Amino acid sequence: MGIYRIGIDVGGTHTDAVLLDEKNQVLAETKSPTTEDVATGIYTAMHKIIHEANVPREQIKYAMLGTTHCTNAIVERKRLNNVAVVRIGAPATLAVKPLIGVPEDLREVLGKYVYLVRGGHEFDGREIVSLDEEDLYRIAEEIKGKVDSIAITSVFSPVSKSHEERASEIFKEVLGENVAISLSSEIGSVGLLERENATILNASVVNVAKIAADGFKNALKNEGIHHARIFFGQNDGTLMSVEYAVKYPIYTVACGPTNSLRGASYLTQLSDAIVVDVGGTTSDVGVLVQSFPRESSLAVEIGGARTNFRMPDLVSIGLGGGTIVRIQENGEFTVGPDSVGYRLPEKSLIFCGDTLTTTDVAVALGKVELGDPSKVTHLDKDLLNKVYAKMVEMVEEAIDKMKTSAAPVPVILVGGGSILLPETLNGASEVIRPEHSGVANAIGAAISQVSGQVEKIFVLDEIGREKALELAKTQAMEEAINAGADKDHLDIVDIEDVPLAYLPGNATRIRVKAAGALAQILEEVSI
């Protein structure tokens, strides 16, 4: 009996879907316009691949979704939870209030209920002051019925999370188990303000993640699929269970490009390369290191808020299949950054529209066969060659930014818009456009492993380096199992060990990631 899996990736322009067999061979693939409500686009894409593949519904056992729901909600400031922001750090941190440096419009939405409570720890794990539990009970009574999500951040919680955990217990005791609680020790790394912002953003998109999960479940049910395990794509190129995704929805931010990188690695069997993912609106350039996306070492802004949780290292440029090209009368031109996006089939010249796009340029120069080429024969070829050279140059510059040396490296082209790019690029040792490259993101979602990650500060003078590493590895593996990985097929895929010279006691920050295959379905799960 075959076991099949569905991979779906929601992009800004298209929702891509694939159906794979047990050997991860593509049985059906499709691209469907992303819709305003997102869910309709998912329904449409899923319906197409299931009918095209025509496999028994009860044998579809896994369904994976890479989604932009949470990113869009933060960027658009829409559909966010009513959040209470609780910082445990008075009197030490009173000088800098929560949400400082966050754009005013986002602060207005998320800063209605902000509290500073006595407590927190020193960098070596000693209490600054004891936790003010009485104040926490008072706050819990005050926010009852007003908020549905709480972000708790304590000073140096990556060293000691006891105050965060006790605060969580108090809120659950007063407000019940249904209130969503986000703890900063489980989300961000060292750096109070950035970790706090990441935790607040996480708390703000819990409902959005729940709605996305329910929508995905309903889409599967409507297709007669009742026994599939559902996973969400994370932004490190691995998967997490629905329960985990609803607890840590912030990890879905930027999972689209990472799915593309994982898909590119799988389709080419290359573990180290640069990947250019050309969509309808933008091109994302990322780096594969041992088959996973290289992680950014910098603080990352999401919706204007500075955060420090793990994110892929990406360069995005305003160049896609629907990018608008404007030509002045004097022969000067601009490429983007705006795009017709998913309206390409009605807006571009080759489809009888009125807007010159990058796709029209490629068709007019005979580089791509699409639409009605007679609609672009009147354009000046010399000028179009200059426009095309500029498009290629934009991609080559982005590739150059991502390289760590001048040596040429393999470049993999994926995404629906990758047909626009040539077979050779400066700085590339080879340019590979694999089969199914248009839906590499959906394939990446479908074939990914499940991971768990832990990042903590250890005082080596107290426990020693070996014990610290063992502890971190064990915790990372537990996280991976909680996220849905098979405990018998787990590997440690990344270890980072950074001594912190500014802290006493021979302190070091250890980050460990474990990843493994999906836990096999032992019993039927109903959705």
XYZ file of N, CA and C in Angstrom, residues 8 42 63-70 208-217 229-246 248-249 251-252 255 259 445 448-451 483 518:
153
model
N 2.309 21.978 0.205
C 1.727 23.223 -0.317
C 2.535 24.403 0.214
N -5.442 27.820 -1.369
C -5.001 26.503 -0.889
C -5.990 25.428 -1.348
N 0.426 15.860 5.226
C 0.147 17.100 4.495
C 0.979 18.216 5.118
N 1.774 18.894 4.296
C 2.688 19.927 4.785
C 2.333 21.276 4.175
N 2.333 22.302 5.013
C 1.960 23.650 4.556
C 3.057 24.645 4.912
N 3.548 25.332 3.897
C 4.427 26.491 4.117
C 3.581 27.717 3.849
N 3.471 28.596 4.828
C 2.488 29.673 4.685
C 3.037 31.049 5.038
N 2.479 32.072 4.393
C 2.845 33.465 4.689
C 1.801 34.125 5.596
N 0.844 33.347 6.111
C -0.231 33.918 6.933
C 0.307 34.843 8.039
N 1.273 34.321 8.822
C 1.744 35.065 10.002
C 2.558 36.292 9.597
N -3.922 33.700 14.185
C -3.713 33.580 12.737
C -3.253 32.159 12.402
N -2.323 31.635 13.213
C -1.824 30.275 12.987
C -2.937 29.246 13.195
N -3.769 29.471 14.222
C -4.886 28.542 14.476
C -5.844 28.526 13.290
N -6.160 29.721 12.778
C -7.093 29.831 11.644
C -6.491 29.151 10.405
N -5.185 29.354 10.188
C -4.509 28.714 9.049
C -4.553 27.197 9.196
N -4.298 26.718 10.417
C -4.304 25.269 10.665
C -5.702 24.694 10.448
N -6.714 25.387 10.983
C -8.101 24.907 10.819
C -8.510 24.927 9.348
N -8.096 25.986 8.650
C -8.417 26.095 7.218
C -7.802 24.955 6.427
N -6.554 24.605 6.773
C -5.857 23.517 6.089
C -6.543 22.182 6.384
N -6.916 21.969 7.656
C -7.628 20.740 8.038
C -8.945 20.619 7.266
N -1.485 13.326 8.813
C -0.819 14.144 9.833
C -0.400 15.454 9.172
N -0.658 16.545 9.884
C -0.417 17.871 9.301
C 0.822 18.500 9.922
N 1.653 19.086 9.065
C 2.859 19.778 9.529
C 2.948 21.155 8.882
N 3.588 22.081 9.582
C 3.857 23.417 9.042
C 5.347 23.551 8.771
N 5.703 24.322 7.733
C 7.109 24.598 7.451
C 7.652 25.619 8.435
N 8.897 25.383 8.895
C 9.578 26.359 9.751
C 10.628 27.095 8.921
N 11.093 28.238 9.452
C 12.037 29.033 8.661
C 13.485 28.544 8.727
N 13.707 27.362 9.314
C 15.062 26.801 9.244
C 15.110 25.652 8.237
N 14.013 25.482 7.476
C 14.001 24.444 6.443
C 13.531 23.098 6.942
N 12.917 23.066 8.138
C 12.363 21.807 8.645
C 10.880 22.001 8.968
N 10.257 20.930 9.458
C 8.811 20.945 9.723
C 8.518 20.950 11.212
N 7.288 21.341 11.554
C 6.818 21.198 12.941
C 5.352 20.784 12.915
N 4.939 20.068 13.966
C 3.549 19.618 14.055
C 2.618 20.818 14.199
N 1.323 20.607 13.952
C 0.341 21.686 14.072
C 0.348 22.265 15.489
N 0.394 21.394 16.489
C 0.364 21.850 17.883
C 1.562 22.766 18.166
N 2.706 22.367 17.656
C 3.937 23.140 17.836
C 3.837 24.474 17.088
N 3.256 24.421 15.884
C 3.122 25.636 15.059
C 2.212 26.667 15.707
N 1.163 26.202 16.370
C 0.232 27.132 17.024
C 0.877 27.737 18.274
N 4.330 28.167 18.509
C 5.457 28.995 18.038
C 5.230 29.454 16.590
N 4.140 30.189 16.327
C 3.846 30.563 14.931
C 4.896 31.468 14.302
N 7.875 31.015 14.025
C 8.851 30.226 13.262
C 8.410 29.980 11.824
N 7.164 30.318 11.480
C 6.738 30.161 10.079
C 7.168 31.353 9.225
N 9.345 31.049 5.887
C 9.531 29.619 5.578
C 9.414 29.367 4.076
N 11.796 26.784 2.213
C 11.246 25.606 1.514
C 11.855 25.492 0.122
N 8.655 21.752 1.146
C 7.748 21.574 2.290
C 7.433 20.097 2.488
N 10.694 17.745 3.785
C 11.545 18.190 4.892
C 11.503 17.271 6.100
N 12.559 17.387 6.885
C 12.632 16.674 8.157
C 12.010 17.539 9.254
N 11.888 16.957 10.439
C 11.374 17.681 11.600
C 12.565 18.006 12.499
N 12.579 19.221 13.054
C 13.746 19.586 13.866
C 13.354 20.182 15.201
N 8.153 18.146 18.314
C 7.685 18.759 17.067
C 7.218 17.725 16.051
N 10.141 12.170 9.817
C 8.825 12.215 10.451
C 8.558 10.926 11.206
